[in-house]
């Protein structure tokens, strides 16, 4: 399968919104992809798709959820891709939305972020080539928001969430999009109401964070609208 002329070796999906028994495993397999998935009815759910004929001969050490963090919501799946010369740790995550500061859902988000951080502290030591990909539900800076003034006091842009993002970067993870010169006002999410996409009234809340070794090897990062 190709898009824009580029073969997709690896695809991370969030918000599957279906249980495992409804996952289109056979369809994706017939399309040439091996699937790792953790589904959930109605909301959440994550998956990693790996092209069968790409260079990764081995897929191992797959785990679901954040180890040691009890959570009924299916938000994380991770695996290791390996060949004869190297291995890469892939973590696909659907970060909580948080709803609004000072709510129970926001407290859950902050607790979840802390658990992720504590786990990644160990993961990045064990796996120097690590990529954290997904829907972070965090706009790291005002430049990642169409109209920052409209979002003051809301989730996705709060100081607590942005500090959590910075904490992940402090582990030695790099925002792949910001490794390269980019045009202004590039976003990954737009509200489906009021013509937000047409007006480009969006936010950049979906990210790829790369460890030092992967950041050094990264050649480009773009948003495919």
PDB file of C-alpha atoms in Angstrom:
ATOM      1  CA  UNK A   1       0.000   0.000   0.000  1.00  0.00           C
ATOM      2  CA  UNK A   2       1.307   3.461  -0.781  1.00  0.00           C
ATOM      3  CA  UNK A   3       0.269   7.025  -0.090  1.00  0.00           C
ATOM      4  CA  UNK A   4       1.819   9.963  -1.850  1.00  0.00           C
ATOM      5  CA  UNK A   5       4.295   7.545  -3.399  1.00  0.00           C
ATOM      6  CA  UNK A   6       5.719   6.469  -0.020  1.00  0.00           C
ATOM      7  CA  UNK A   7       5.453   2.880   1.159  1.00  0.00           C
ATOM      8  CA  UNK A   8       4.250   2.746   4.766  1.00  0.00           C
ATOM      9  CA  UNK A   9       6.463   0.436   6.821  1.00  0.00           C
ATOM     10  CA  UNK A  10       4.909   1.304  10.176  1.00  0.00           C
ATOM     11  CA  UNK A  11       1.584   2.857  11.138  1.00  0.00           C
ATOM     12  CA  UNK A  12       0.391   3.705  14.657  1.00  0.00           C
ATOM     13  CA  UNK A  13      -3.351   4.081  15.168  1.00  0.00           C
ATOM     14  CA  UNK A  14      -5.315   5.540  18.071  1.00  0.00           C
ATOM     15  CA  UNK A  15      -9.038   5.561  18.913  1.00  0.00           C
ATOM     16  CA  UNK A  16      -9.896   2.225  17.313  1.00  0.00           C
ATOM     17  CA  UNK A  17     -13.305   2.363  19.005  1.00  0.00           C
ATOM     18  CA  UNK A  18     -13.885  -1.375  18.646  1.00  0.00           C
ATOM     19  CA  UNK A  19     -13.190  -4.515  20.689  1.00  0.00           C
ATOM     20  CA  UNK A  20     -10.516  -6.987  19.624  1.00  0.00           C
ATOM     21  CA  UNK A  21     -13.016  -9.422  18.108  1.00  0.00           C
ATOM     22  CA  UNK A  22     -14.131  -6.699  15.673  1.00  0.00           C
ATOM     23  CA  UNK A  23     -10.621  -5.701  14.611  1.00  0.00           C
ATOM     24  CA  UNK A  24     -10.169  -6.140  10.802  1.00  0.00           C
ATOM     25  CA  UNK A  25      -7.185  -8.448  11.218  1.00  0.00           C
ATOM     26  CA  UNK A  26      -7.741 -10.489   8.053  1.00  0.00           C
ATOM     27  CA  UNK A  27      -8.367  -7.455   5.856  1.00  0.00           C
ATOM     28  CA  UNK A  28      -5.167  -5.755   7.017  1.00  0.00           C
ATOM     29  CA  UNK A  29      -3.205  -8.986   6.719  1.00  0.00           C
ATOM     30  CA  UNK A  30      -4.396  -9.418   3.139  1.00  0.00           C
ATOM     31  CA  UNK A  31      -3.287  -5.812   2.507  1.00  0.00           C
ATOM     32  CA  UNK A  32       0.211  -6.785   3.609  1.00  0.00           C
ATOM     33  CA  UNK A  33       0.305  -5.725   7.253  1.00  0.00           C
ATOM     34  CA  UNK A  34       0.996  -7.515  10.504  1.00  0.00           C
ATOM     35  CA  UNK A  35      -1.163  -6.079  13.323  1.00  0.00           C
ATOM     36  CA  UNK A  36      -0.627  -5.607  17.036  1.00  0.00           C
ATOM     37  CA  UNK A  37      -3.705  -4.204  18.703  1.00  0.00           C
ATOM     38  CA  UNK A  38      -5.485  -3.518  21.966  1.00  0.00           C
ATOM     39  CA  UNK A  39      -9.102  -2.599  21.407  1.00  0.00           C
ATOM     40  CA  UNK A  40     -11.990  -1.405  23.491  1.00  0.00           C
ATOM     41  CA  UNK A  41     -15.680  -0.989  22.825  1.00  0.00           C
ATOM     42  CA  UNK A  42     -16.894   2.572  22.137  1.00  0.00           C
ATOM     43  CA  UNK A  43     -13.717   4.524  22.958  1.00  0.00           C
ATOM     44  CA  UNK A  44      -9.945   4.223  23.097  1.00  0.00           C
ATOM     45  CA  UNK A  45      -7.996   1.382  21.502  1.00  0.00           C
ATOM     46  CA  UNK A  46      -4.551   1.439  19.866  1.00  0.00           C
ATOM     47  CA  UNK A  47      -2.766  -0.538  17.171  1.00  0.00           C
ATOM     48  CA  UNK A  48       0.592  -0.877  15.443  1.00  0.00           C
ATOM     49  CA  UNK A  49       0.655  -1.999  11.806  1.00  0.00           C
ATOM     50  CA  UNK A  50       3.913  -3.326  10.347  1.00  0.00           C
ATOM     51  CA  UNK A  51       4.379  -4.025   6.644  1.00  0.00           C
ATOM     52  CA  UNK A  52       5.202  -7.705   6.239  1.00  0.00           C
ATOM     53  CA  UNK A  53       7.858  -7.232   3.571  1.00  0.00           C
ATOM     54  CA  UNK A  54       9.771  -4.410   5.270  1.00  0.00           C
ATOM     55  CA  UNK A  55      13.240  -4.858   6.734  1.00  0.00           C
ATOM     56  CA  UNK A  56      12.149  -5.861  10.254  1.00  0.00           C
ATOM     57  CA  UNK A  57      12.399  -9.645  10.497  1.00  0.00           C
ATOM     58  CA  UNK A  58      11.506  -9.853  14.173  1.00  0.00           C
ATOM     59  CA  UNK A  59       8.720  -8.314  16.232  1.00  0.00           C
ATOM     60  CA  UNK A  60       9.007  -9.046  19.940  1.00  0.00           C
ATOM     61  CA  UNK A  61       8.555  -7.828  23.525  1.00  0.00           C
ATOM     62  CA  UNK A  62       5.042  -6.571  22.797  1.00  0.00           C
ATOM     63  CA  UNK A  63       3.153  -5.284  25.834  1.00  0.00           C
ATOM     64  CA  UNK A  64      -0.139  -3.530  26.380  1.00  0.00           C
ATOM     65  CA  UNK A  65      -0.723  -0.690  28.834  1.00  0.00           C
ATOM     66  CA  UNK A  66       1.814   1.092  31.030  1.00  0.00           C
ATOM     67  CA  UNK A  67       3.432  -1.551  33.251  1.00  0.00           C
ATOM     68  CA  UNK A  68       2.506  -1.130  36.894  1.00  0.00           C
ATOM     69  CA  UNK A  69      -0.301   1.331  36.139  1.00  0.00           C
ATOM     70  CA  UNK A  70      -3.760  -0.160  36.543  1.00  0.00           C
ATOM     71  CA  UNK A  71      -6.035   1.277  33.879  1.00  0.00           C
ATOM     72  CA  UNK A  72      -9.183  -0.185  32.265  1.00  0.00           C
ATOM     73  CA  UNK A  73      -8.744   2.172  29.309  1.00  0.00           C
ATOM     74  CA  UNK A  74      -6.772   0.693  26.411  1.00  0.00           C
ATOM     75  CA  UNK A  75      -4.347   3.489  25.574  1.00  0.00           C
ATOM     76  CA  UNK A  76      -0.864   2.035  25.048  1.00  0.00           C
ATOM     77  CA  UNK A  77       0.736  -0.730  23.022  1.00  0.00           C
ATOM     78  CA  UNK A  78       4.472  -1.121  22.510  1.00  0.00           C
ATOM     79  CA  UNK A  79       6.739  -3.494  20.628  1.00  0.00           C
ATOM     80  CA  UNK A  80      10.314  -3.958  19.478  1.00  0.00           C
ATOM     81  CA  UNK A  81      11.223  -4.189  15.798  1.00  0.00           C
ATOM     82  CA  UNK A  82      14.540  -5.903  15.123  1.00  0.00           C
ATOM     83  CA  UNK A  83      16.737  -6.990  12.254  1.00  0.00           C
ATOM     84  CA  UNK A  84      20.277  -8.317  12.080  1.00  0.00           C
ATOM     85  CA  UNK A  85      21.854  -4.942  12.804  1.00  0.00           C
ATOM     86  CA  UNK A  86      19.582  -2.978  15.119  1.00  0.00           C
ATOM     87  CA  UNK A  87      16.307  -2.745  17.017  1.00  0.00           C
ATOM     88  CA  UNK A  88      13.764   0.022  17.548  1.00  0.00           C
ATOM     89  CA  UNK A  89      11.270   0.302  20.386  1.00  0.00           C
ATOM     90  CA  UNK A  90       7.893   1.594  19.179  1.00  0.00           C
ATOM     91  CA  UNK A  91       5.334   2.940  21.658  1.00  0.00           C
ATOM     92  CA  UNK A  92       1.889   3.837  20.330  1.00  0.00           C
ATOM     93  CA  UNK A  93      -0.170   5.889  22.773  1.00  0.00           C
ATOM     94  CA  UNK A  94      -3.538   7.585  22.963  1.00  0.00           C
ATOM     95  CA  UNK A  95      -3.136  10.201  25.694  1.00  0.00           C
ATOM     96  CA  UNK A  96      -6.231  11.118  27.748  1.00  0.00           C
ATOM     97  CA  UNK A  97      -8.069  14.253  26.659  1.00  0.00           C
ATOM     98  CA  UNK A  98      -8.471  15.616  30.176  1.00  0.00           C
ATOM     99  CA  UNK A  99     -11.796  17.362  29.490  1.00  0.00           C
ATOM    100  CA  UNK A 100     -11.056  20.501  31.557  1.00  0.00           C
ATOM    101  CA  UNK A 101      -8.650  21.552  34.338  1.00  0.00           C
ATOM    102  CA  UNK A 102      -9.806  20.889  37.896  1.00  0.00           C
ATOM    103  CA  UNK A 103     -11.990  17.946  36.812  1.00  0.00           C
ATOM    104  CA  UNK A 104     -11.614  14.283  37.690  1.00  0.00           C
ATOM    105  CA  UNK A 105     -10.761  13.488  34.060  1.00  0.00           C
ATOM    106  CA  UNK A 106      -7.972  16.058  34.110  1.00  0.00           C
ATOM    107  CA  UNK A 107      -6.547  14.551  37.300  1.00  0.00           C
ATOM    108  CA  UNK A 108      -6.614  11.146  35.584  1.00  0.00           C
ATOM    109  CA  UNK A 109      -4.698  12.633  32.651  1.00  0.00           C
ATOM    110  CA  UNK A 110      -1.971  14.070  34.868  1.00  0.00           C
ATOM    111  CA  UNK A 111      -1.699  10.785  36.797  1.00  0.00           C
ATOM    112  CA  UNK A 112      -1.493   8.894  33.502  1.00  0.00           C
ATOM    113  CA  UNK A 113       1.207  11.260  32.206  1.00  0.00           C
ATOM    114  CA  UNK A 114       3.268  10.764  35.352  1.00  0.00           C
ATOM    115  CA  UNK A 115       2.999   6.986  35.008  1.00  0.00           C
ATOM    116  CA  UNK A 116       4.087   7.215  31.365  1.00  0.00           C
ATOM    117  CA  UNK A 117       7.072   9.370  32.294  1.00  0.00           C
ATOM    118  CA  UNK A 118       8.220   7.019  35.053  1.00  0.00           C
ATOM    119  CA  UNK A 119       7.976   4.019  32.722  1.00  0.00           C
ATOM    120  CA  UNK A 120       9.808   5.738  29.871  1.00  0.00           C
ATOM    121  CA  UNK A 121      12.696   6.640  32.171  1.00  0.00           C
ATOM    122  CA  UNK A 122      13.533   2.929  32.199  1.00  0.00           C
ATOM    123  CA  UNK A 123      12.478   2.156  28.626  1.00  0.00           C
ATOM    124  CA  UNK A 124      14.825   4.694  27.083  1.00  0.00           C
ATOM    125  CA  UNK A 125      17.758   3.207  29.000  1.00  0.00           C
ATOM    126  CA  UNK A 126      16.931  -0.298  27.793  1.00  0.00           C
ATOM    127  CA  UNK A 127      16.096   0.863  24.264  1.00  0.00           C
ATOM    128  CA  UNK A 128      18.340   3.717  23.042  1.00  0.00           C
ATOM    129  CA  UNK A 129      16.395   3.700  19.766  1.00  0.00           C
ATOM    130  CA  UNK A 130      12.891   4.538  20.941  1.00  0.00           C
ATOM    131  CA  UNK A 131       9.951   6.298  19.300  1.00  0.00           C
ATOM    132  CA  UNK A 132       6.819   7.479  21.120  1.00  0.00           C
ATOM    133  CA  UNK A 133       4.033   8.131  18.616  1.00  0.00           C
ATOM    134  CA  UNK A 134       0.397   9.041  18.953  1.00  0.00           C
ATOM    135  CA  UNK A 135      -2.373  11.425  19.851  1.00  0.00           C
ATOM    136  CA  UNK A 136      -0.868  13.307  22.778  1.00  0.00           C
ATOM    137  CA  UNK A 137      -3.823  15.663  23.308  1.00  0.00           C
ATOM    138  CA  UNK A 138      -1.247  18.328  24.181  1.00  0.00           C
ATOM    139  CA  UNK A 139      -0.280  21.387  22.135  1.00  0.00           C
ATOM    140  CA  UNK A 140       3.277  21.991  23.384  1.00  0.00           C
ATOM    141  CA  UNK A 141       3.464  25.707  22.565  1.00  0.00           C
ATOM    142  CA  UNK A 142       1.228  28.586  21.510  1.00  0.00           C
ATOM    143  CA  UNK A 143       2.649  28.236  17.982  1.00  0.00           C
ATOM    144  CA  UNK A 144       0.872  24.869  17.872  1.00  0.00           C
ATOM    145  CA  UNK A 145      -2.531  26.533  18.376  1.00  0.00           C
ATOM    146  CA  UNK A 146      -4.541  28.468  15.794  1.00  0.00           C
ATOM    147  CA  UNK A 147      -5.727  31.118  18.262  1.00  0.00           C
ATOM    148  CA  UNK A 148      -4.043  30.711  21.667  1.00  0.00           C
ATOM    149  CA  UNK A 149      -6.208  33.397  23.282  1.00  0.00           C
ATOM    150  CA  UNK A 150      -9.327  31.277  22.692  1.00  0.00           C
ATOM    151  CA  UNK A 151      -7.786  28.372  24.606  1.00  0.00           C
ATOM    152  CA  UNK A 152      -6.621  30.108  27.765  1.00  0.00           C
ATOM    153  CA  UNK A 153      -7.845  28.106  30.759  1.00  0.00           C
ATOM    154  CA  UNK A 154      -8.669  24.998  28.712  1.00  0.00           C
ATOM    155  CA  UNK A 155      -7.215  21.521  28.556  1.00  0.00           C
ATOM    156  CA  UNK A 156      -4.685  20.587  25.848  1.00  0.00           C
ATOM    157  CA  UNK A 157      -2.755  23.819  26.504  1.00  0.00           C
ATOM    158  CA  UNK A 158      -2.588  24.041  30.312  1.00  0.00           C
ATOM    159  CA  UNK A 159       0.725  24.595  32.057  1.00  0.00           C
ATOM    160  CA  UNK A 160       0.450  21.185  33.738  1.00  0.00           C
ATOM    161  CA  UNK A 161       0.113  19.393  30.400  1.00  0.00           C
ATOM    162  CA  UNK A 162       2.883  21.381  28.752  1.00  0.00           C
ATOM    163  CA  UNK A 163       5.213  20.677  31.671  1.00  0.00           C
ATOM    164  CA  UNK A 164       4.420  16.974  31.275  1.00  0.00           C
ATOM    165  CA  UNK A 165       5.365  17.227  27.593  1.00  0.00           C
ATOM    166  CA  UNK A 166       8.608  18.971  28.522  1.00  0.00           C
ATOM    167  CA  UNK A 167       9.313  16.232  31.073  1.00  0.00           C
ATOM    168  CA  UNK A 168       9.104  13.653  28.300  1.00  0.00           C
ATOM    169  CA  UNK A 169      11.547  15.722  26.249  1.00  0.00           C
ATOM    170  CA  UNK A 170      13.876  15.907  29.260  1.00  0.00           C
ATOM    171  CA  UNK A 171      14.329  12.143  29.007  1.00  0.00           C
ATOM    172  CA  UNK A 172      16.166  12.707  25.748  1.00  0.00           C
ATOM    173  CA  UNK A 173      13.152  12.634  23.437  1.00  0.00           C
ATOM    174  CA  UNK A 174      12.866  15.081  20.547  1.00  0.00           C
ATOM    175  CA  UNK A 175       9.781  16.449  18.797  1.00  0.00           C
ATOM    176  CA  UNK A 176      10.424  15.116  15.272  1.00  0.00           C
ATOM    177  CA  UNK A 177       8.331  17.838  13.644  1.00  0.00           C
ATOM    178  CA  UNK A 178      10.485  20.575  15.184  1.00  0.00           C
ATOM    179  CA  UNK A 179      13.739  19.004  14.054  1.00  0.00           C
ATOM    180  CA  UNK A 180      13.191  20.698  10.691  1.00  0.00           C
ATOM    181  CA  UNK A 181      12.155  24.130   9.408  1.00  0.00           C
ATOM    182  CA  UNK A 182       8.354  24.163   9.088  1.00  0.00           C
ATOM    183  CA  UNK A 183       5.735  26.486   7.701  1.00  0.00           C
ATOM    184  CA  UNK A 184       3.684  28.345  10.297  1.00  0.00           C
ATOM    185  CA  UNK A 185       0.177  27.260  11.309  1.00  0.00           C
ATOM    186  CA  UNK A 186       0.519  23.544  10.672  1.00  0.00           C
ATOM    187  CA  UNK A 187      -1.882  21.445  12.688  1.00  0.00           C
ATOM    188  CA  UNK A 188      -2.890  17.812  13.099  1.00  0.00           C
ATOM    189  CA  UNK A 189      -6.409  18.243  14.542  1.00  0.00           C
ATOM    190  CA  UNK A 190      -9.371  20.414  13.648  1.00  0.00           C
ATOM    191  CA  UNK A 191     -12.821  20.547  15.240  1.00  0.00           C
ATOM    192  CA  UNK A 192     -15.355  18.985  12.879  1.00  0.00           C
ATOM    193  CA  UNK A 193     -17.714  21.922  13.461  1.00  0.00           C
ATOM    194  CA  UNK A 194     -17.875  25.426  12.014  1.00  0.00           C
ATOM    195  CA  UNK A 195     -15.619  24.700   9.052  1.00  0.00           C
ATOM    196  CA  UNK A 196     -12.516  24.505  11.229  1.00  0.00           C
ATOM    197  CA  UNK A 197     -10.508  22.494   8.695  1.00  0.00           C
ATOM    198  CA  UNK A 198     -11.377  24.855   5.864  1.00  0.00           C
ATOM    199  CA  UNK A 199     -10.309  27.810   8.049  1.00  0.00           C
ATOM    200  CA  UNK A 200      -7.264  25.902   9.337  1.00  0.00           C
ATOM    201  CA  UNK A 201      -8.451  26.604  12.876  1.00  0.00           C
ATOM    202  CA  UNK A 202      -6.617  23.674  14.396  1.00  0.00           C
ATOM    203  CA  UNK A 203      -4.010  22.466  16.851  1.00  0.00           C
ATOM    204  CA  UNK A 204      -0.919  20.296  16.665  1.00  0.00           C
ATOM    205  CA  UNK A 205      -1.643  17.684  19.302  1.00  0.00           C
ATOM    206  CA  UNK A 206      -0.361  14.548  17.512  1.00  0.00           C
ATOM    207  CA  UNK A 207       3.356  13.960  17.827  1.00  0.00           C
ATOM    208  CA  UNK A 208       6.356  11.735  17.227  1.00  0.00           C
ATOM    209  CA  UNK A 209       9.009  11.904  19.929  1.00  0.00           C
ATOM    210  CA  UNK A 210      12.355  10.309  19.058  1.00  0.00           C
ATOM    211  CA  UNK A 211      15.277   9.303  21.237  1.00  0.00           C
ATOM    212  CA  UNK A 212      18.666  10.871  20.515  1.00  0.00           C
ATOM    213  CA  UNK A 213      19.834   8.121  18.174  1.00  0.00           C
ATOM    214  CA  UNK A 214      16.619   8.126  16.137  1.00  0.00           C
ATOM    215  CA  UNK A 215      16.515  11.929  16.035  1.00  0.00           C
ATOM    216  CA  UNK A 216      19.996  11.935  14.552  1.00  0.00           C
ATOM    217  CA  UNK A 217      18.850   9.507  11.849  1.00  0.00           C
ATOM    218  CA  UNK A 218      15.550  11.270  11.092  1.00  0.00           C
ATOM    219  CA  UNK A 219      15.489  12.798   7.598  1.00  0.00           C
ATOM    220  CA  UNK A 220      12.104  14.543   7.571  1.00  0.00           C
ATOM    221  CA  UNK A 221       8.803  14.939   9.392  1.00  0.00           C
ATOM    222  CA  UNK A 222       5.612  16.330   7.919  1.00  0.00           C
ATOM    223  CA  UNK A 223       1.870  16.511   8.492  1.00  0.00           C
ATOM    224  CA  UNK A 224      -0.064  14.869   5.663  1.00  0.00           C
ATOM    225  CA  UNK A 225      -3.377  16.733   5.630  1.00  0.00           C
TER     226      UNK A 225
END
